[in-house]
GROMACS .gro file of C-alpha atoms in nm:
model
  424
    1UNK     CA    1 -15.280  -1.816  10.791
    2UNK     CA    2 -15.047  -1.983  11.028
    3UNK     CA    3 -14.860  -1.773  11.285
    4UNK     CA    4 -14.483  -1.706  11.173
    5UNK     CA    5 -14.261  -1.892  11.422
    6UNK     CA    6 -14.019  -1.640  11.593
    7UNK     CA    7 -13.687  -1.611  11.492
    8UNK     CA    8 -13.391  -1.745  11.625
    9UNK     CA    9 -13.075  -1.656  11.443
   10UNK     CA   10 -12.929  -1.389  11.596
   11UNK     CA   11 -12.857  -1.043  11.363
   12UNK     CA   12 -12.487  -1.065  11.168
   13UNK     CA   13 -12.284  -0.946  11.412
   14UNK     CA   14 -12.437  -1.050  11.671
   15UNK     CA   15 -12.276  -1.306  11.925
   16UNK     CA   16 -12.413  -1.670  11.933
   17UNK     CA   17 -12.418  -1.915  12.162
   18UNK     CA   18 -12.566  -2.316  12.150
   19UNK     CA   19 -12.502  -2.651  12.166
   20UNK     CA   20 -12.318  -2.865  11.940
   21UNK     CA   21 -12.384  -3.225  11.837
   22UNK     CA   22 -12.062  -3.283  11.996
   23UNK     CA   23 -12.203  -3.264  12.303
   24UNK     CA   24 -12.082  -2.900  12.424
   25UNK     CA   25 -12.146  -2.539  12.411
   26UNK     CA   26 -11.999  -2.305  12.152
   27UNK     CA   27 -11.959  -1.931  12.119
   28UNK     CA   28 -11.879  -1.742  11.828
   29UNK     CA   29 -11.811  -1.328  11.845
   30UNK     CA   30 -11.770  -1.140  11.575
   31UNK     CA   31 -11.473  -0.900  11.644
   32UNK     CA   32 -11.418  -0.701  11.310
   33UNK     CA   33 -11.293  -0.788  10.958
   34UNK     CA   34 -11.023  -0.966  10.818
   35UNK     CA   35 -10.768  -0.838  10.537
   36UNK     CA   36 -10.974  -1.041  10.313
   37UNK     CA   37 -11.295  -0.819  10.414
   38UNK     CA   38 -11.465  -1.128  10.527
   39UNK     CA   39 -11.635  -1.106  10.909
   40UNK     CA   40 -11.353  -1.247  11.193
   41UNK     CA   41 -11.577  -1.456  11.425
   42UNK     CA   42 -11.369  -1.625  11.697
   43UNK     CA   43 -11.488  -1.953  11.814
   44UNK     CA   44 -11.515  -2.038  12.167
   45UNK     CA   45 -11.613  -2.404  12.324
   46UNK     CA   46 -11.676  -2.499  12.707
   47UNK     CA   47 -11.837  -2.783  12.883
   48UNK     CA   48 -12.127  -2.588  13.013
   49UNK     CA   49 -12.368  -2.300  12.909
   50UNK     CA   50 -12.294  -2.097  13.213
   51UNK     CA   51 -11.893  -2.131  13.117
   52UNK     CA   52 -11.950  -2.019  12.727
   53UNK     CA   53 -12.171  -1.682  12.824
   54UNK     CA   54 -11.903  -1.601  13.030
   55UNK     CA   55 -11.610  -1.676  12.791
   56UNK     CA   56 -11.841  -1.438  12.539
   57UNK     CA   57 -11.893  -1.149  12.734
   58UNK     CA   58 -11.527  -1.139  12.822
   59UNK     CA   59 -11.414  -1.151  12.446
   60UNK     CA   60 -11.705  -0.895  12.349
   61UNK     CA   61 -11.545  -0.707  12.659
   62UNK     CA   62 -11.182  -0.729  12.502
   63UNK     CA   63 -11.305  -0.657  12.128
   64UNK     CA   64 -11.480  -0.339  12.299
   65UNK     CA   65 -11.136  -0.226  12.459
   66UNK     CA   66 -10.947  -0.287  12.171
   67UNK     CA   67 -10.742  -0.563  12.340
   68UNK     CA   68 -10.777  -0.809  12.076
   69UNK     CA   69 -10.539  -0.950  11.916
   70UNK     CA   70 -10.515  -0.896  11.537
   71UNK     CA   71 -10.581  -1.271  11.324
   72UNK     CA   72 -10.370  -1.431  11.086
   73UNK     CA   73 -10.003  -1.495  11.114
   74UNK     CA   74  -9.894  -1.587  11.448
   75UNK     CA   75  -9.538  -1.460  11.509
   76UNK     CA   76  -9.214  -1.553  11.634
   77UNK     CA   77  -9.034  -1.300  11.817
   78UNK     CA   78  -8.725  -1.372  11.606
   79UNK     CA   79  -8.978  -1.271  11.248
   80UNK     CA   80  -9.131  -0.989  11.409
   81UNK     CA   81  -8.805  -0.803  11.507
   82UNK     CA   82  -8.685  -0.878  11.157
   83UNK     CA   83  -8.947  -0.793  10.974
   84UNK     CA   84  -8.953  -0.443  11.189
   85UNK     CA   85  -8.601  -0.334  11.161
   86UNK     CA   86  -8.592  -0.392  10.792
   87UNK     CA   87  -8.919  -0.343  10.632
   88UNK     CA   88  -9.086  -0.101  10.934
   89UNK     CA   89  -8.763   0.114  11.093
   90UNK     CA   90  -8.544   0.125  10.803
   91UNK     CA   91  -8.733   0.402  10.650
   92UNK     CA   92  -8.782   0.599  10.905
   93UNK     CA   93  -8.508   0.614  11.110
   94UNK     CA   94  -8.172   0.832  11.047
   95UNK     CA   95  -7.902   0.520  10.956
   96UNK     CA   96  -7.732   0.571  11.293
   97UNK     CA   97  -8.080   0.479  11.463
   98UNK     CA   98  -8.055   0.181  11.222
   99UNK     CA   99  -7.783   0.085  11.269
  100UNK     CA  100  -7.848   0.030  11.669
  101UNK     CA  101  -8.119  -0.158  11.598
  102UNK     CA  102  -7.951  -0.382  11.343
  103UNK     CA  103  -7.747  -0.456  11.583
  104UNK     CA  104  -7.919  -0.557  11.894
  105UNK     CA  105  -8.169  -0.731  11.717
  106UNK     CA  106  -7.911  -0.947  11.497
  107UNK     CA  107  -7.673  -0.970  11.806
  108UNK     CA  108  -7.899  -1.024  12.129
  109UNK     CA  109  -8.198  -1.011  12.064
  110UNK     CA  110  -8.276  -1.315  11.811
  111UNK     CA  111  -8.030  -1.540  11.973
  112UNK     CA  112  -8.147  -1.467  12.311
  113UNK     CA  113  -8.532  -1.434  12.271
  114UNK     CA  114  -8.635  -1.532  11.901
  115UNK     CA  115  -8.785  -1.839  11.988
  116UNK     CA  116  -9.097  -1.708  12.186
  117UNK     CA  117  -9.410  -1.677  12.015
  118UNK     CA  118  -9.459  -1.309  12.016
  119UNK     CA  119  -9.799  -1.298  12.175
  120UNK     CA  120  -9.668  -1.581  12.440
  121UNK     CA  121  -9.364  -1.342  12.549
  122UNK     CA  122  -9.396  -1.226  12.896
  123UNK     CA  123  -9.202  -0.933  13.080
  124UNK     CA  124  -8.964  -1.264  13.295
  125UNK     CA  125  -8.817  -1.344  13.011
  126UNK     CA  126  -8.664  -1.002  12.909
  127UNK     CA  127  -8.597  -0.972  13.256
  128UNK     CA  128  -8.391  -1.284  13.249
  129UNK     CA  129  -8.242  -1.219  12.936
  130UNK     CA  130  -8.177  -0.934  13.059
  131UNK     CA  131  -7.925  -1.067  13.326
  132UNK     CA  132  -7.795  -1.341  13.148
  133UNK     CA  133  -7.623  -1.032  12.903
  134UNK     CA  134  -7.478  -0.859  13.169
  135UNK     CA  135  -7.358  -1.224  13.308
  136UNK     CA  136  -7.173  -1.280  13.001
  137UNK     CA  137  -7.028  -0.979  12.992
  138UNK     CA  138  -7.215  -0.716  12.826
  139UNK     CA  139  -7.245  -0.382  12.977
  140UNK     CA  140  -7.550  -0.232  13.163
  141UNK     CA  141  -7.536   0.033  12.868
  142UNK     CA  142  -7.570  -0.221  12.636
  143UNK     CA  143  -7.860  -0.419  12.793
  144UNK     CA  144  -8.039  -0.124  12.839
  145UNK     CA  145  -7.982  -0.007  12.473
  146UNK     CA  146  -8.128  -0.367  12.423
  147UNK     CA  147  -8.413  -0.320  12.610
  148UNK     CA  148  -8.480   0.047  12.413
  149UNK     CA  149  -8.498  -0.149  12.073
  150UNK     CA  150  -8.775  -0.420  12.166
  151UNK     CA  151  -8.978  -0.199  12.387
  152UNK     CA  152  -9.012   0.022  12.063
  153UNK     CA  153  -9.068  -0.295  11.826
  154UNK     CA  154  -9.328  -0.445  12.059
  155UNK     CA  155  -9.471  -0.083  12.063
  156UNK     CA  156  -9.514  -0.116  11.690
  157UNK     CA  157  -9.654  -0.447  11.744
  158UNK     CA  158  -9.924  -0.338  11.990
  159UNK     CA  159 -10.026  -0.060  11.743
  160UNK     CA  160 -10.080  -0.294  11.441
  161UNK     CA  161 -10.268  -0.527  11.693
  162UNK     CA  162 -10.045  -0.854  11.677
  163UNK     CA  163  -9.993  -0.831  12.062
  164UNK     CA  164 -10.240  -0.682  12.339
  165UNK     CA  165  -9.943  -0.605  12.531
  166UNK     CA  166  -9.608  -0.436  12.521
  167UNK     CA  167  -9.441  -0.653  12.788
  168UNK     CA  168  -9.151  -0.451  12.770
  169UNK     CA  169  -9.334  -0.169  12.918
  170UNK     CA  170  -9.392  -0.362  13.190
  171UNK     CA  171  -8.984  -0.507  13.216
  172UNK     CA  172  -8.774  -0.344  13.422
  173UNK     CA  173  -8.516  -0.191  13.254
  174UNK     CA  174  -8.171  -0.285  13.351
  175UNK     CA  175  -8.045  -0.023  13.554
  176UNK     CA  176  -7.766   0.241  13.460
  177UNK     CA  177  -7.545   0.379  13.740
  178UNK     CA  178  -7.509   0.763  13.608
  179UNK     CA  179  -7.165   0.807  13.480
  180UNK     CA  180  -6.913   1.046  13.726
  181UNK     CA  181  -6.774   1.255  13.457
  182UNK     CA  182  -6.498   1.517  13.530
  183UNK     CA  183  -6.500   1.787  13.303
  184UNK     CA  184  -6.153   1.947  13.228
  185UNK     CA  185  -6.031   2.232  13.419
  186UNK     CA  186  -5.918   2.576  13.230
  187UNK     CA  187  -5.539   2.434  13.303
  188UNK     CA  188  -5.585   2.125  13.128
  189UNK     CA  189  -5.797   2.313  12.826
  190UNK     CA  190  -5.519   2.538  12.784
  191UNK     CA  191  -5.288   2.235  12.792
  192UNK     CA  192  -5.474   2.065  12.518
  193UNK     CA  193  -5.511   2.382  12.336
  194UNK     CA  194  -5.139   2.419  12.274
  195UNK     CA  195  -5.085   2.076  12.181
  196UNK     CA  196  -5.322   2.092  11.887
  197UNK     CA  197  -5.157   2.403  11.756
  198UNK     CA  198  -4.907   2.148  11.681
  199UNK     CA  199  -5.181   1.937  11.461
  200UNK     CA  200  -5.370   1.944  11.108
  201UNK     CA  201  -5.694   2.094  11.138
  202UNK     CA  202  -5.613   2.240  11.499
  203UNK     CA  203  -5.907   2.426  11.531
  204UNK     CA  204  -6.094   2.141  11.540
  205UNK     CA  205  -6.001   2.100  11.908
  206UNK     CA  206  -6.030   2.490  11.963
  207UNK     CA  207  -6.432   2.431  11.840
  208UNK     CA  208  -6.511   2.146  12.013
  209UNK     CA  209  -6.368   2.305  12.387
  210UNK     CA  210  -6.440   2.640  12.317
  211UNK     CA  211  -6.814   2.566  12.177
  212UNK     CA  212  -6.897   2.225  12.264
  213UNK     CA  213  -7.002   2.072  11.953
  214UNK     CA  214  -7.099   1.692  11.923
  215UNK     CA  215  -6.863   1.514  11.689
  216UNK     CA  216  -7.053   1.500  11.426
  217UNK     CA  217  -7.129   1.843  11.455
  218UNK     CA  218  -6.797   1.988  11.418
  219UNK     CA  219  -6.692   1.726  11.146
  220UNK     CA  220  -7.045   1.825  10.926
  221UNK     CA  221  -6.885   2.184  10.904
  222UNK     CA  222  -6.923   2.367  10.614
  223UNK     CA  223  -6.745   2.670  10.526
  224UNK     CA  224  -7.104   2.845  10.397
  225UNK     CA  225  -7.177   2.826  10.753
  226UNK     CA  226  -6.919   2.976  10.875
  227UNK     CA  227  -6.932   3.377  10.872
  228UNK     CA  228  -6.589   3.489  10.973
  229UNK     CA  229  -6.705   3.892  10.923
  230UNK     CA  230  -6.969   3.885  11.142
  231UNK     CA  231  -6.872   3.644  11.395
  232UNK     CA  232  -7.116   3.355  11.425
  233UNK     CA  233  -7.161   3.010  11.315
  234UNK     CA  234  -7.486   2.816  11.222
  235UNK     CA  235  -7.491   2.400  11.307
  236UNK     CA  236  -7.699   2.253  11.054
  237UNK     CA  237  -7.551   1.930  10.950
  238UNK     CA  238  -7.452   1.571  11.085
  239UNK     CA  239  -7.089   1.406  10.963
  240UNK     CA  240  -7.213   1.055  10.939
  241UNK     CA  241  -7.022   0.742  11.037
  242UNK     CA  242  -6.933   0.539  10.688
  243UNK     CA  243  -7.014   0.227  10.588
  244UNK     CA  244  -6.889   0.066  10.309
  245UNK     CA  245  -6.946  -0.257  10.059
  246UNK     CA  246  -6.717  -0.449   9.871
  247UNK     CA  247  -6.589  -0.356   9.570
  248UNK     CA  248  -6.376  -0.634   9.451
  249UNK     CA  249  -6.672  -0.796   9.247
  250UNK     CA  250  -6.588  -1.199   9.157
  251UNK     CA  251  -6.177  -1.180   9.318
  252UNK     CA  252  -6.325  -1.058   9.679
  253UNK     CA  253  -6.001  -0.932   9.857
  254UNK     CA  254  -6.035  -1.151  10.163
  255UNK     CA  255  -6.064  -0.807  10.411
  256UNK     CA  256  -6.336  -0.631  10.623
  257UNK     CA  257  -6.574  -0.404  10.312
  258UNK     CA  258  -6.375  -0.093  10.539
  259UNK     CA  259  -6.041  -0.197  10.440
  260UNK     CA  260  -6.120  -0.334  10.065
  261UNK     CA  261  -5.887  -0.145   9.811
  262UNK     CA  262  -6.217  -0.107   9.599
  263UNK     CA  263  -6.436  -0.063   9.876
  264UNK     CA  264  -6.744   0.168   9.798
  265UNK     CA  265  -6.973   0.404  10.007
  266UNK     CA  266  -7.322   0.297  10.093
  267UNK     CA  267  -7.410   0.618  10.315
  268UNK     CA  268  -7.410   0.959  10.218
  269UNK     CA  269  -7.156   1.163  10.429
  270UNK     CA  270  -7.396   1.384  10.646
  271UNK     CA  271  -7.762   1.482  10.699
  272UNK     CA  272  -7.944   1.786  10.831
  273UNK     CA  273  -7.955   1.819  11.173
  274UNK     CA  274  -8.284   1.698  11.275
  275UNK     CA  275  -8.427   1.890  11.577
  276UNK     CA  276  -8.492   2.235  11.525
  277UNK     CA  277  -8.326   2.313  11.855
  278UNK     CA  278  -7.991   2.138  11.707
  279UNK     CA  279  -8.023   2.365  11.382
  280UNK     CA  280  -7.828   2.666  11.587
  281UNK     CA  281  -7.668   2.975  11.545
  282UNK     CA  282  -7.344   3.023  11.798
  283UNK     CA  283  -7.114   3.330  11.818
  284UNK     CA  284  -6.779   3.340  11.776
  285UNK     CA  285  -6.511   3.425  12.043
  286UNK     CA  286  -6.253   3.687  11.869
  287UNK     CA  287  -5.978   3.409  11.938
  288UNK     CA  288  -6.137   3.154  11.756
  289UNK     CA  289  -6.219   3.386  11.450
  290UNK     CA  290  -5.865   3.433  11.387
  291UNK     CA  291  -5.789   3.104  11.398
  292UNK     CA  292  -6.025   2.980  11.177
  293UNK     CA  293  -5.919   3.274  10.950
  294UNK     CA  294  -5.572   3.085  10.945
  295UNK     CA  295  -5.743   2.796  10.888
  296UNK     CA  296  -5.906   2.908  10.625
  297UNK     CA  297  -5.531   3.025  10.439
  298UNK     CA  298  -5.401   2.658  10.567
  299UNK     CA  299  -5.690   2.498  10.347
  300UNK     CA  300  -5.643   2.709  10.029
  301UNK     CA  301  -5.220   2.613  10.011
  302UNK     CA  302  -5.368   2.270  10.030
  303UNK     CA  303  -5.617   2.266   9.802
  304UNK     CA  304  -5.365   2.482   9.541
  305UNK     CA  305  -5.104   2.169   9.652
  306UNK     CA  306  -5.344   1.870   9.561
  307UNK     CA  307  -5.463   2.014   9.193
  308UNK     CA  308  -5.719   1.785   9.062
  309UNK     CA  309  -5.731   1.561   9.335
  310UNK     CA  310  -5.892   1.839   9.516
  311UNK     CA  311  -6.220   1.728   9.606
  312UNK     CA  312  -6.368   2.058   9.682
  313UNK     CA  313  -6.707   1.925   9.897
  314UNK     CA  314  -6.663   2.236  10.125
  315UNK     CA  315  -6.614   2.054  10.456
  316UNK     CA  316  -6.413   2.330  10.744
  317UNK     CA  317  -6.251   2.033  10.878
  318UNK     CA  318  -6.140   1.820  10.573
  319UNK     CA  319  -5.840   1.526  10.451
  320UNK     CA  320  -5.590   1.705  10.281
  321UNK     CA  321  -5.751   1.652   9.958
  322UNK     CA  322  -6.092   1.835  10.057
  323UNK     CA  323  -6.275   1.521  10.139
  324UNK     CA  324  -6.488   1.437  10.473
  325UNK     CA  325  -6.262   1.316  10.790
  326UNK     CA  326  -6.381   0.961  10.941
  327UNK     CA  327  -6.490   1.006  11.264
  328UNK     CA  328  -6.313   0.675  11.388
  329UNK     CA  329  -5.980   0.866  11.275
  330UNK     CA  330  -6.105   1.187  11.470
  331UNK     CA  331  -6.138   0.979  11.767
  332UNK     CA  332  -5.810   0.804  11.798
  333UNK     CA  333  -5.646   1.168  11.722
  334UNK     CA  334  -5.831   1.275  11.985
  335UNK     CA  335  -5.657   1.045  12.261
  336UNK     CA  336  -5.337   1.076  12.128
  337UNK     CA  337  -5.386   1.429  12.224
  338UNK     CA  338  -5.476   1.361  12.558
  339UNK     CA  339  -5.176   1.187  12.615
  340UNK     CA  340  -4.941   1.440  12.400
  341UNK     CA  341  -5.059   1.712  12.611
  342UNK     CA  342  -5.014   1.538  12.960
  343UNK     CA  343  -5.388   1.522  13.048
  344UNK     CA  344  -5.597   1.266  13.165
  345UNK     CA  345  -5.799   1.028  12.946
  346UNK     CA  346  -6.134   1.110  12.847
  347UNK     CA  347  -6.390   1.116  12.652
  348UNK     CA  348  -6.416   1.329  12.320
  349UNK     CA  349  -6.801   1.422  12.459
  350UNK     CA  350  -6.638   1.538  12.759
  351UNK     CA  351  -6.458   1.862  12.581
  352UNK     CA  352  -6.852   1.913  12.520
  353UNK     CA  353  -6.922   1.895  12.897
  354UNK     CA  354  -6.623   2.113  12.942
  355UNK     CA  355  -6.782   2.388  12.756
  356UNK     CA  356  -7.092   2.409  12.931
  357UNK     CA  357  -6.946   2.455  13.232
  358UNK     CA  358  -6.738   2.739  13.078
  359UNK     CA  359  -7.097   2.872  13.046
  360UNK     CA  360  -7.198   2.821  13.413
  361UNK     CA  361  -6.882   2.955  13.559
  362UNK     CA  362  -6.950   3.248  13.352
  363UNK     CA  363  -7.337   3.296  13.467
  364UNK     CA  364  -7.458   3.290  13.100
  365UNK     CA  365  -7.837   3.263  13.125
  366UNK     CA  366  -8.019   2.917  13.116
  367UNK     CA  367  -8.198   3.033  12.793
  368UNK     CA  368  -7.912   3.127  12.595
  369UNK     CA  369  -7.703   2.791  12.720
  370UNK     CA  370  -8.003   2.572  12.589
  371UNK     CA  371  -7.946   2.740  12.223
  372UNK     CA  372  -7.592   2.757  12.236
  373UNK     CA  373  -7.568   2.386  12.337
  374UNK     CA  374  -7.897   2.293  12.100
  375UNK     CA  375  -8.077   2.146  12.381
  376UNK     CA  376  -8.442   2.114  12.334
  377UNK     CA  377  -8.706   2.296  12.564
  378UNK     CA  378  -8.863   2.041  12.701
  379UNK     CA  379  -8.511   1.776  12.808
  380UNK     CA  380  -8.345   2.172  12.865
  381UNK     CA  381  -8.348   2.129  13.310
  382UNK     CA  382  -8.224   1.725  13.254
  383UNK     CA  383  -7.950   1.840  13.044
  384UNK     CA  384  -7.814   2.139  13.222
  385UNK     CA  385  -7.797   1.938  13.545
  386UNK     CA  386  -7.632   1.613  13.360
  387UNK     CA  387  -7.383   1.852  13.147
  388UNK     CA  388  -7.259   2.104  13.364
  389UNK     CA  389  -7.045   2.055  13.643
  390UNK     CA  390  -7.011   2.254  13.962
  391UNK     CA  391  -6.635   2.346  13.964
  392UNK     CA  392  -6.389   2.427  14.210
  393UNK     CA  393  -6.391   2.726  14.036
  394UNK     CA  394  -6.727   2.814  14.068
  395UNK     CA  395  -6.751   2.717  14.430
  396UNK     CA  396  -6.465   2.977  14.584
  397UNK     CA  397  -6.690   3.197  14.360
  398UNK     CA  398  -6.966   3.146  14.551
  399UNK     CA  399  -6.784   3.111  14.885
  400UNK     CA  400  -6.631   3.420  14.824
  401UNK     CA  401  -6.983   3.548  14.785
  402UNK     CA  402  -7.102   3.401  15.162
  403UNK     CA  403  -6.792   3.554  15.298
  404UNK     CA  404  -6.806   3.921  15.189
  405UNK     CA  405  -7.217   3.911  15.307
  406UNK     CA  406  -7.144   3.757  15.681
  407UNK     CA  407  -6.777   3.896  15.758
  408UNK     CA  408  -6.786   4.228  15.550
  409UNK     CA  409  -6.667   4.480  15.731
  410UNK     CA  410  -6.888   4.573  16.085
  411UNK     CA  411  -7.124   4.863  15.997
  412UNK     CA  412  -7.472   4.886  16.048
  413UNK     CA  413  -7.564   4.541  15.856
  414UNK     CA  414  -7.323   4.399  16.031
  415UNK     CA  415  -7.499   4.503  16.358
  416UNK     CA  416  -7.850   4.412  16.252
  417UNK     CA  417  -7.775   4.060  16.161
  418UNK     CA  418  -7.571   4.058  16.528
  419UNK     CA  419  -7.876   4.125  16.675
  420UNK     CA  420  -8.097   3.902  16.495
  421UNK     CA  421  -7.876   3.652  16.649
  422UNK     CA  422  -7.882   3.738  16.991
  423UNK     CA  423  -8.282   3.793  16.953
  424UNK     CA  424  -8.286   3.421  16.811
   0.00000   0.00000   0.00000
């Protein structure tokens, strides 16, 4: 019986290497399976047999480390980032998110980058592109927000294996210079406070200095929150920013969807608050109880004075016919405060700044500031330090404090720190 010759075709897979009729040496790794189920064997080809083993082992190396890039469709940056802020984000993100990365990808980051093969872009060219925003004319802020967006869509990217790198984790960010921000004293607070006594919905303002509530906080308000008797409020819900579509069908109105006399809501007006430190409980000052009793009465002659137009949604800070106040309007009311009441221009965040430095002047525990401000645990420190502002105020306090320990009247104390001095 003739001997069996041994066998030479490697096990499926198994790497191979030989040489071709064309002259050179090929390498084919198999690296793992494609959507089809078929094996995905990559094909390699160098001069020499020395160059191919090498070329193998490195690929077998990168399949091993998961550093592979996926096959099949080789992106553009400009279809990736589309594809991901429609058909990946979209779902998942709260439509403010979305709407931030809309925007930078529609408005910077196609124009300025879409061209690059998405597996070919390196960490330069954000870099550049990077600097050529802020050189025509866009903020730091807003390259940086940039940056945010396509470091988390090349993230995505990297986890579905279409790149081996996020280069944007390797990009340096363009760099923020941290905001001086002022918070107002108690004189200009009390200013502003008797200006809006003047306004509809003046306890708005009272809320927003008194217990520093984001915008969309105080505007998300709902009266079944809101427990007058026993003195406390609970934050659970978001006032969203509208968006609208047309509504003028086949004779389109010529205007902005905002402004269109048939324009029609596309977002609901608010959401649950979305971090369980945000979803809050906050006690009530005595003050600001009776004035939200008042505007409680305020809200009932108006509801009795618009009849069936009432739209009875249950918001505390509402349009005269019930419905949900557009933050945009909130804002400019806002400034024209400022300037009614003689005070410098700011910020509407700042009043929220303002009011945790109430709580630091006042020595309210860390603990309890993190809840009544609905800062998370773990960011708690950052925000503390970045919110609240060491005052005049506060530092007489505390001079005050030095003072009455080293010049307090001379007594015994007085005599031992003397001659720790002279022993020194």
């Amino acid at each position: 019986m003739p001997e069996k010759k041994p066998r030479t075709r490697q096990p499926n897979g198994a790497s191979s290497i030989y040489l071709g009729k064309d002259g050179k040496w090929h390498g084919r790794v198999t690296v793992g399976v494609r959507d089809d189920g078929t094996p995905d064997r990559r094909h390699i080809e160098r001069k020499s047999k020395a160059e191919v083993t090498r070329a193998v082992r490195e690929m077998e190396r990168a399949r091993d480390d998961k550093k592979l890039r996926k096959p099949g469709q080789s992106w553009t940056l400009q279809a990736w980032l589309e594809h991901w802020v429609e058909n990946i984000a979209k779902p998942y993100v709260s439509e403010n998110t979305y709407d931030g990365y809309e925007v930078d990808v529609r408005v910077h980051l196609v124009p300025g980058l879409g061209a690059h093969k998405l597996d070919k872009l390196e960490p330069e060219h954000l870099e550049r592109f990077y600097r050529k925003m802020q050189e025509s004319g866009s903020s730091a802020g807003t390259a940086h927000h940039a940056h945010r967006t396509i470091r988390v869509a090349l993230g995505e990217a990297k986890r579905r294996g279409h790149v081996v790198t996020n280069v944007a984790e390797i990009a340096k960010a363009p760099r923020l210079e941290e905001e001086d921000i002022e918070p107002f004293t108690i004189e200009e607070v009390q200013s502003l406070l008797v200006e809006a006594a003047k306004l509809r919905n003046s306890t708005r303002w009272v809320v927003a200095l008194a217990l520093g509530l984001r915008q969309g906080e105080a505007l998300g308000l709902h009266w079944e929150d809101v427990d007058v008797e026993a003195g406390y409020v609970r934050i659970r819900k978001n006032r969203l920013r509208p968006k609208y579509a047309h509504g003028c069908g086949d004779n389109p109105c010529g205007r902005k969807a905002g402004y269109c006399p048939q324009k029609q809501q596309t977002r609901r007006e608010h959401k649950s608050t979305k971090s369980r430190a945000g979803r809050r409980t906050i006690g009530l000052p005595d003050p600001l109880i009776k004035l939200l009793r008042q505007h409680q009465e305020q809200q009932e002659k108006e509801r009795s004075e618009a009849g069936t137009d009432w739209e009875g949604k249950g918001y505390v800070f509402a349009s005269p016919t019930g419905g949900p106040l557009s933050p945009n309007t909130d804002f400019h009311i806002w400034k024209r405060l400022l300037r009614d009441a003689g005070v410098r221009d700011g910020r509407l965040h700042d009043a929220r700044h303002t009011a945790a430095t109430v709580l630091l002047i006042l020595g309210v525990p860390d603990v309890v500031v993190d809840a009544i401000m609905g800062w998370e645990p773990g960011g708690a420190a950052r925000m503390r330090a970045r919110y609240m502002h060491v005052t005049g105020t506060l530092l007489r306090k505390v001079a005050q404090q030095v003072g009455d320990a080293l010049w307090e009247p001379a007594g015994a104390d007085n005599e031992t720190v003397g001659a720790g001095n002279k022993a020194n």
